[in-house]
Every structure is written in structure tokens, then in C-alpha cells.
Amino acid sequence: MKKMWKRMLLPLVLLLMMIPLSSCGKSVADRDILSHAKATNTIVWGVKADTRLFGLMNIKTDKIEGFDVDMAKAVTKQILGKKGNAQLVQVTSDTRVPMLKGGNVDAVIATMTITPERQKILDFSDVYFNAGQSLLVKKGSPIKTVKDLKKGTKVIGVQGSNSVDNVKKAAPDTTVLQLADYAQAFTALKSGQGDALTTDNGILYGMSEQDNRYIVTGGTFTKEPYGIAINKGQRPFVKAVNKAIKQLKQNGTYAKLIKKWFGDVPGFSLKEVE
């Protein structure tokens, strides 16, 4: 009889143990981010680690480096002061929204285009980088523009990025191969699994810089304004981030970071991305 009671009580005990955990998770996602950031002197950022020039893991230092990373650090110090701490958490195109919605990060700065669909579930900062979707191909490729992606061709994209939907609309007859991240996508292109790789031109220029056998071609066929993504209901934090971006542009920090990461990239100018 005693054993039977134990068996009956065990599920109830486990259920009661889960309740505080679930409510705790909700509070993390819903807490006032700006107040918490000021109290802890820390902002937790979701950044990519597979995107050259924006966010890439340096295997020598074991640190993520890039324009988005430096912007996260600069915005943090602009909001919290010189001793403000930017804590970096690695995300991918596929995980950045779930991690933000789940409260794992306070904000996401990860080559994320502001779209009407995303604005239904997230808030965004003002645009901090204007990009446009393009194509990366091997030198000598017959593919020059998105119009050359016809039946029989294959283009590589990344899961969770709106570039996949964009290229399906622009080139409906091509076959699209979706991979988990940009590192895998570029490896697939180099191994001949696709005729072209598509995403934002800034990301593609980073790949071209890494291996100059591959070039960005055809100009841009979309507009991709990057914004910092923040959960709904965090208007004070959104305002603080927007103010910080404006100040960074006014005090010259933004221009210095653009020059640092894109100064040697052909076709890029400060006026183009601001």
C-alpha cells in the first residue's frame, strides 16, 4: 500500500517541481530588460559566429569577432557607460528568434533584416546597416545575375534567413538547397553542390575575401535593412538602443567600425550602408 502511494505521489511531486521553473522562464522573457541591464551592468546579445565580417569565431582566440559584435559592445557602453559589459551568446539564422523569444538573450544583432513578418512578433531598432541580397559564384561562372538562375540550376541558402524566400520569388525555377549556417553553405558551394550561394551582399563579400576564387555578382535584387531585434513590450530598451545608435553615428564610432571591417571591401561605402 505504501509503495502504491509513492507511485501515485511521484507524478504530482514532479509536476509541482516544474511549475516554478516554467514561471521563472516566463519572467526571464518578460522582465524589463533596460532596468535589469542597469542593475547587472550587462546586456546579453545574440550574435552569429559563422558570418565573416559580421560575427565569426576566431579559432586562435576563441572569441567571436566582427562588425555586429563591435556594434553590440559599443551600444552596450553607450547605454551603460564605459564599464558596461556586453555578454555574447552564439546564435544562428534558425535559432536567433527562438532564443530571443525564450529570454535567452536580451537582443539579437546578427545580420537580421527588418521584415513585416518579423515585426509581428518582434520589435526592431532603427536600421544600423543597409544591405541587399546578391549572389556568390565561382569566377568564370555563367551565372551573372539572379535572372540566370533558371531550371536546372541550384542555389544554396541558409535555413531561417529570408534570403531563401526572396530567391524563390526572384528565380522560381531554380532548385534551392537550404543548409544550417553560412559555413556549411560556403563549403557546399566550393564542393560543387550548388551553382551559386545567395544571401546579403555584406555576408557574401566576407566569403569572397576569405577565398578570392569566388566573387559577388549581379548587384542586389532586394533591400535588406538590418536592425537589432528585441522582444515585444520592451519600448524603453528599444528607445535606449535607438539613442545609442544615433550617438555612435554622431560621435564617429560607427564610421570607424565600418572602416575597420569593410574598408578593404570593393563596392562598399559608408553612405551605402548608413
PDB file of N, CA and C in Angstrom, residues 137-201:
ATOM      1  N   VAL A 137      29.383  33.402 -56.693  1.00  0.00           N
ATOM      2  CA  VAL A 137      29.657  32.331 -57.652  1.00  0.00           C
ATOM      3  C   VAL A 137      31.158  32.168 -57.823  1.00  0.00           C
ATOM      4  N   LYS A 138      31.545  31.048 -58.385  1.00  0.00           N
ATOM      5  CA  LYS A 138      32.954  30.836 -58.689  1.00  0.00           C
ATOM      6  C   LYS A 138      33.323  31.665 -59.913  1.00  0.00           C
ATOM      7  N   LYS A 139      34.529  32.205 -59.923  1.00  0.00           N
ATOM      8  CA  LYS A 139      34.987  33.002 -61.065  1.00  0.00           C
ATOM      9  C   LYS A 139      34.825  32.206 -62.357  1.00  0.00           C
ATOM     10  N   GLY A 140      34.298  32.865 -63.369  1.00  0.00           N
ATOM     11  CA  GLY A 140      34.075  32.201 -64.648  1.00  0.00           C
ATOM     12  C   GLY A 140      32.709  31.563 -64.777  1.00  0.00           C
ATOM     13  N   SER A 141      31.897  31.654 -63.733  1.00  0.00           N
ATOM     14  CA  SER A 141      30.557  31.065 -63.772  1.00  0.00           C
ATOM     15  C   SER A 141      29.696  31.776 -64.806  1.00  0.00           C
ATOM     16  N   PRO A 142      28.836  31.037 -65.517  1.00  0.00           N
ATOM     17  CA  PRO A 142      27.920  31.674 -66.469  1.00  0.00           C
ATOM     18  C   PRO A 142      26.802  32.451 -65.770  1.00  0.00           C
ATOM     19  N   ILE A 143      26.647  32.238 -64.475  1.00  0.00           N
ATOM     20  CA  ILE A 143      25.618  32.948 -63.721  1.00  0.00           C
ATOM     21  C   ILE A 143      26.122  34.339 -63.356  1.00  0.00           C
ATOM     22  N   LYS A 144      25.486  35.350 -63.907  1.00  0.00           N
ATOM     23  CA  LYS A 144      25.890  36.744 -63.682  1.00  0.00           C
ATOM     24  C   LYS A 144      24.885  37.501 -62.809  1.00  0.00           C
ATOM     25  N   THR A 145      23.597  37.165 -62.972  1.00  0.00           N
ATOM     26  CA  THR A 145      22.546  37.824 -62.185  1.00  0.00           C
ATOM     27  C   THR A 145      21.532  36.777 -61.735  1.00  0.00           C
ATOM     28  N   VAL A 146      20.583  37.178 -60.921  1.00  0.00           N
ATOM     29  CA  VAL A 146      19.559  36.263 -60.434  1.00  0.00           C
ATOM     30  C   VAL A 146      18.702  35.735 -61.588  1.00  0.00           C
ATOM     31  N   LYS A 147      18.649  36.454 -62.704  1.00  0.00           N
ATOM     32  CA  LYS A 147      17.880  36.014 -63.868  1.00  0.00           C
ATOM     33  C   LYS A 147      18.466  34.762 -64.507  1.00  0.00           C
ATOM     34  N   ASP A 148      19.745  34.497 -64.214  1.00  0.00           N
ATOM     35  CA  ASP A 148      20.396  33.313 -64.775  1.00  0.00           C
ATOM     36  C   ASP A 148      20.110  32.049 -63.965  1.00  0.00           C
ATOM     37  N   LEU A 149      19.420  32.195 -62.848  1.00  0.00           N
ATOM     38  CA  LEU A 149      19.052  31.032 -62.035  1.00  0.00           C
ATOM     39  C   LEU A 149      17.770  30.427 -62.594  1.00  0.00           C
ATOM     40  N   LYS A 150      17.940  29.624 -63.621  1.00  0.00           N
ATOM     41  CA  LYS A 150      16.798  29.026 -64.313  1.00  0.00           C
ATOM     42  C   LYS A 150      16.680  27.542 -63.981  1.00  0.00           C
ATOM     43  N   LYS A 151      15.766  26.855 -64.616  1.00  0.00           N
ATOM     44  CA  LYS A 151      15.568  25.433 -64.381  1.00  0.00           C
ATOM     45  C   LYS A 151      16.864  24.676 -64.665  1.00  0.00           C
ATOM     46  N   GLY A 152      17.232  23.796 -63.766  1.00  0.00           N
ATOM     47  CA  GLY A 152      18.476  23.053 -63.927  1.00  0.00           C
ATOM     48  C   GLY A 152      19.618  23.614 -63.098  1.00  0.00           C
ATOM     49  N   THR A 153      19.415  24.803 -62.537  1.00  0.00           N
ATOM     50  CA  THR A 153      20.434  25.390 -61.664  1.00  0.00           C
ATOM     51  C   THR A 153      20.055  25.141 -60.204  1.00  0.00           C
ATOM     52  N   LYS A 154      21.047  25.254 -59.352  1.00  0.00           N
ATOM     53  CA  LYS A 154      20.807  25.060 -57.915  1.00  0.00           C
ATOM     54  C   LYS A 154      21.479  26.187 -57.143  1.00  0.00           C
ATOM     55  N   VAL A 155      20.718  26.817 -56.263  1.00  0.00           N
ATOM     56  CA  VAL A 155      21.254  27.901 -55.445  1.00  0.00           C
ATOM     57  C   VAL A 155      21.211  27.478 -53.973  1.00  0.00           C
ATOM     58  N   ILE A 156      22.237  27.844 -53.239  1.00  0.00           N
ATOM     59  CA  ILE A 156      22.360  27.457 -51.832  1.00  0.00           C
ATOM     60  C   ILE A 156      21.956  28.627 -50.937  1.00  0.00           C
ATOM     61  N   GLY A 157      21.161  28.338 -49.903  1.00  0.00           N
ATOM     62  CA  GLY A 157      20.762  29.345 -48.936  1.00  0.00           C
ATOM     63  C   GLY A 157      20.881  28.794 -47.526  1.00  0.00           C
ATOM     64  N   VAL A 158      20.509  29.615 -46.547  1.00  0.00           N
ATOM     65  CA  VAL A 158      20.621  29.226 -45.139  1.00  0.00           C
ATOM     66  C   VAL A 158      19.242  29.188 -44.496  1.00  0.00           C
ATOM     67  N   GLN A 159      18.977  28.132 -43.735  1.00  0.00           N
ATOM     68  CA  GLN A 159      17.710  27.979 -43.038  1.00  0.00           C
ATOM     69  C   GLN A 159      17.466  29.148 -42.083  1.00  0.00           C
ATOM     70  N   GLY A 160      16.229  29.640 -42.070  1.00  0.00           N
ATOM     71  CA  GLY A 160      15.868  30.701 -41.140  1.00  0.00           C
ATOM     72  C   GLY A 160      16.127  32.102 -41.652  1.00  0.00           C
ATOM     73  N   SER A 161      16.755  32.225 -42.821  1.00  0.00           N
ATOM     74  CA  SER A 161      17.016  33.549 -43.380  1.00  0.00           C
ATOM     75  C   SER A 161      15.986  33.858 -44.449  1.00  0.00           C
ATOM     76  N   ASN A 162      15.587  35.114 -44.549  1.00  0.00           N
ATOM     77  CA  ASN A 162      14.568  35.469 -45.535  1.00  0.00           C
ATOM     78  C   ASN A 162      15.116  35.455 -46.958  1.00  0.00           C
ATOM     79  N   SER A 163      16.440  35.274 -47.102  1.00  0.00           N
ATOM     80  CA  SER A 163      17.040  35.218 -48.438  1.00  0.00           C
ATOM     81  C   SER A 163      16.537  34.002 -49.222  1.00  0.00           C
ATOM     82  N   VAL A 164      16.177  32.942 -48.519  1.00  0.00           N
ATOM     83  CA  VAL A 164      15.659  31.746 -49.196  1.00  0.00           C
ATOM     84  C   VAL A 164      14.317  32.073 -49.872  1.00  0.00           C
ATOM     85  N   ASP A 165      13.427  32.711 -49.128  1.00  0.00           N
ATOM     86  CA  ASP A 165      12.133  33.093 -49.710  1.00  0.00           C
ATOM     87  C   ASP A 165      12.312  34.095 -50.844  1.00  0.00           C
ATOM     88  N   ASN A 166      13.251  35.019 -50.662  1.00  0.00           N
ATOM     89  CA  ASN A 166      13.491  36.041 -51.689  1.00  0.00           C
ATOM     90  C   ASN A 166      13.941  35.430 -53.016  1.00  0.00           C
ATOM     91  N   VAL A 167      14.867  34.477 -52.931  1.00  0.00           N
ATOM     92  CA  VAL A 167      15.388  33.901 -54.174  1.00  0.00           C
ATOM     93  C   VAL A 167      14.353  33.000 -54.835  1.00  0.00           C
ATOM     94  N   LYS A 168      13.470  32.385 -54.041  1.00  0.00           N
ATOM     95  CA  LYS A 168      12.397  31.570 -54.628  1.00  0.00           C
ATOM     96  C   LYS A 168      11.442  32.442 -55.431  1.00  0.00           C
ATOM     97  N   LYS A 169      11.214  33.669 -54.955  1.00  0.00           N
ATOM     98  CA  LYS A 169      10.347  34.603 -55.672  1.00  0.00           C
ATOM     99  C   LYS A 169      11.037  35.145 -56.916  1.00  0.00           C
ATOM    100  N   ALA A 170      12.332  35.470 -56.791  1.00  0.00           N
ATOM    101  CA  ALA A 170      13.072  36.074 -57.905  1.00  0.00           C
ATOM    102  C   ALA A 170      13.441  35.049 -58.976  1.00  0.00           C
ATOM    103  N   ALA A 171      13.648  33.799 -58.562  1.00  0.00           N
ATOM    104  CA  ALA A 171      14.038  32.744 -59.511  1.00  0.00           C
ATOM    105  C   ALA A 171      13.246  31.474 -59.192  1.00  0.00           C
ATOM    106  N   PRO A 172      11.967  31.440 -59.500  1.00  0.00           N
ATOM    107  CA  PRO A 172      11.095  30.323 -59.111  1.00  0.00           C
ATOM    108  C   PRO A 172      11.444  28.976 -59.724  1.00  0.00           C
ATOM    109  N   ASP A 173      12.222  28.965 -60.815  1.00  0.00           N
ATOM    110  CA  ASP A 173      12.532  27.704 -61.492  1.00  0.00           C
ATOM    111  C   ASP A 173      13.802  27.041 -60.962  1.00  0.00           C
ATOM    112  N   THR A 174      14.598  27.749 -60.176  1.00  0.00           N
ATOM    113  CA  THR A 174      15.828  27.164 -59.655  1.00  0.00           C
ATOM    114  C   THR A 174      15.525  26.258 -58.472  1.00  0.00           C
ATOM    115  N   THR A 175      16.419  25.346 -58.184  1.00  0.00           N
ATOM    116  CA  THR A 175      16.303  24.481 -57.007  1.00  0.00           C
ATOM    117  C   THR A 175      17.068  25.117 -55.855  1.00  0.00           C
ATOM    118  N   VAL A 176      16.455  25.161 -54.675  1.00  0.00           N
ATOM    119  CA  VAL A 176      17.092  25.792 -53.516  1.00  0.00           C
ATOM    120  C   VAL A 176      17.517  24.727 -52.511  1.00  0.00           C
ATOM    121  N   LEU A 177      18.788  24.750 -52.158  1.00  0.00           N
ATOM    122  CA  LEU A 177      19.333  23.857 -51.143  1.00  0.00           C
ATOM    123  C   LEU A 177      19.562  24.668 -49.873  1.00  0.00           C
ATOM    124  N   GLN A 178      18.877  24.287 -48.787  1.00  0.00           N
ATOM    125  CA  GLN A 178      18.992  25.026 -47.528  1.00  0.00           C
ATOM    126  C   GLN A 178      19.907  24.283 -46.553  1.00  0.00           C
ATOM    127  N   LEU A 179      20.871  25.019 -45.993  1.00  0.00           N
ATOM    128  CA  LEU A 179      21.791  24.440 -45.016  1.00  0.00           C
ATOM    129  C   LEU A 179      21.710  25.215 -43.700  1.00  0.00           C
ATOM    130  N   ALA A 180      22.340  24.676 -42.663  1.00  0.00           N
ATOM    131  CA  ALA A 180      22.144  25.200 -41.307  1.00  0.00           C
ATOM    132  C   ALA A 180      22.809  26.541 -41.068  1.00  0.00           C
ATOM    133  N   ASP A 181      23.972  26.788 -41.676  1.00  0.00           N
ATOM    134  CA  ASP A 181      24.677  28.045 -41.437  1.00  0.00           C
ATOM    135  C   ASP A 181      25.532  28.402 -42.653  1.00  0.00           C
ATOM    136  N   TYR A 182      26.156  29.595 -42.587  1.00  0.00           N
ATOM    137  CA  TYR A 182      26.912  30.092 -43.741  1.00  0.00           C
ATOM    138  C   TYR A 182      28.201  29.311 -43.980  1.00  0.00           C
ATOM    139  N   ALA A 183      28.786  28.790 -42.924  1.00  0.00           N
ATOM    140  CA  ALA A 183      29.999  27.991 -43.088  1.00  0.00           C
ATOM    141  C   ALA A 183      29.697  26.741 -43.916  1.00  0.00           C
ATOM    142  N   GLN A 184      28.601  26.062 -43.584  1.00  0.00           N
ATOM    143  CA  GLN A 184      28.203  24.883 -44.344  1.00  0.00           C
ATOM    144  C   GLN A 184      27.803  25.252 -45.767  1.00  0.00           C
ATOM    145  N   ALA A 185      27.135  26.393 -45.903  1.00  0.00           N
ATOM    146  CA  ALA A 185      26.685  26.829 -47.226  1.00  0.00           C
ATOM    147  C   ALA A 185      27.875  27.102 -48.146  1.00  0.00           C
ATOM    148  N   PHE A 186      28.886  27.786 -47.626  1.00  0.00           N
ATOM    149  CA  PHE A 186      30.057  28.111 -48.439  1.00  0.00           C
ATOM    150  C   PHE A 186      30.840  26.844 -48.782  1.00  0.00           C
ATOM    151  N   THR A 187      30.944  25.937 -47.830  1.00  0.00           N
ATOM    152  CA  THR A 187      31.619  24.658 -48.086  1.00  0.00           C
ATOM    153  C   THR A 187      30.894  23.886 -49.183  1.00  0.00           C
ATOM    154  N   ALA A 188      29.557  23.929 -49.136  1.00  0.00           N
ATOM    155  CA  ALA A 188      28.756  23.239 -50.153  1.00  0.00           C
ATOM    156  C   ALA A 188      28.972  23.844 -51.534  1.00  0.00           C
ATOM    157  N   LEU A 189      29.065  25.175 -51.597  1.00  0.00           N
ATOM    158  CA  LEU A 189      29.320  25.838 -52.879  1.00  0.00           C
ATOM    159  C   LEU A 189      30.681  25.427 -53.428  1.00  0.00           C
ATOM    160  N   LYS A 190      31.678  25.419 -52.569  1.00  0.00           N
ATOM    161  CA  LYS A 190      33.038  25.083 -53.006  1.00  0.00           C
ATOM    162  C   LYS A 190      33.164  23.618 -53.417  1.00  0.00           C
ATOM    163  N   SER A 191      32.301  22.762 -52.879  1.00  0.00           N
ATOM    164  CA  SER A 191      32.356  21.344 -53.246  1.00  0.00           C
ATOM    165  C   SER A 191      31.465  21.028 -54.440  1.00  0.00           C
ATOM    166  N   GLY A 192      30.853  22.074 -55.027  1.00  0.00           N
ATOM    167  CA  GLY A 192      30.072  21.893 -56.239  1.00  0.00           C
ATOM    168  C   GLY A 192      28.641  21.438 -56.032  1.00  0.00           C
ATOM    169  N   GLN A 193      28.123  21.588 -54.816  1.00  0.00           N
ATOM    170  CA  GLN A 193      26.746  21.171 -54.546  1.00  0.00           C
ATOM    171  C   GLN A 193      25.721  22.184 -55.048  1.00  0.00           C
ATOM    172  N   GLY A 194      26.184  23.348 -55.448  1.00  0.00           N
ATOM    173  CA  GLY A 194      25.291  24.365 -55.984  1.00  0.00           C
ATOM    174  C   GLY A 194      26.014  25.235 -56.987  1.00  0.00           C
ATOM    175  N   ASP A 195      25.245  25.971 -57.790  1.00  0.00           N
ATOM    176  CA  ASP A 195      25.833  26.864 -58.798  1.00  0.00           C
ATOM    177  C   ASP A 195      26.088  28.254 -58.241  1.00  0.00           C
ATOM    178  N   ALA A 196      25.375  28.606 -57.175  1.00  0.00           N
ATOM    179  CA  ALA A 196      25.520  29.929 -56.569  1.00  0.00           C
ATOM    180  C   ALA A 196      25.087  29.854 -55.107  1.00  0.00           C
ATOM    181  N   LEU A 197      25.538  30.806 -54.349  1.00  0.00           N
ATOM    182  CA  LEU A 197      25.109  30.943 -52.951  1.00  0.00           C
ATOM    183  C   LEU A 197      24.478  32.313 -52.816  1.00  0.00           C
ATOM    184  N   THR A 198      23.351  32.389 -52.152  1.00  0.00           N
ATOM    185  CA  THR A 198      22.683  33.681 -52.037  1.00  0.00           C
ATOM    186  C   THR A 198      22.428  34.074 -50.593  1.00  0.00           C
ATOM    187  N   THR A 199      22.699  35.312 -50.294  1.00  0.00           N
ATOM    188  CA  THR A 199      22.357  35.966 -49.036  1.00  0.00           C
ATOM    189  C   THR A 199      22.686  37.444 -49.209  1.00  0.00           C
ATOM    190  N   ASP A 200      22.779  38.178 -48.129  1.00  0.00           N
ATOM    191  CA  ASP A 200      23.070  39.610 -48.222  1.00  0.00           C
ATOM    192  C   ASP A 200      24.488  39.855 -48.714  1.00  0.00           C
ATOM    193  N   ASN A 201      24.654  40.929 -49.483  1.00  0.00           N
ATOM    194  CA  ASN A 201      25.952  41.179 -50.113  1.00  0.00           C
ATOM    195  C   ASN A 201      27.089  41.342 -49.110  1.00  0.00           C
TER     196      ASN A 201
END
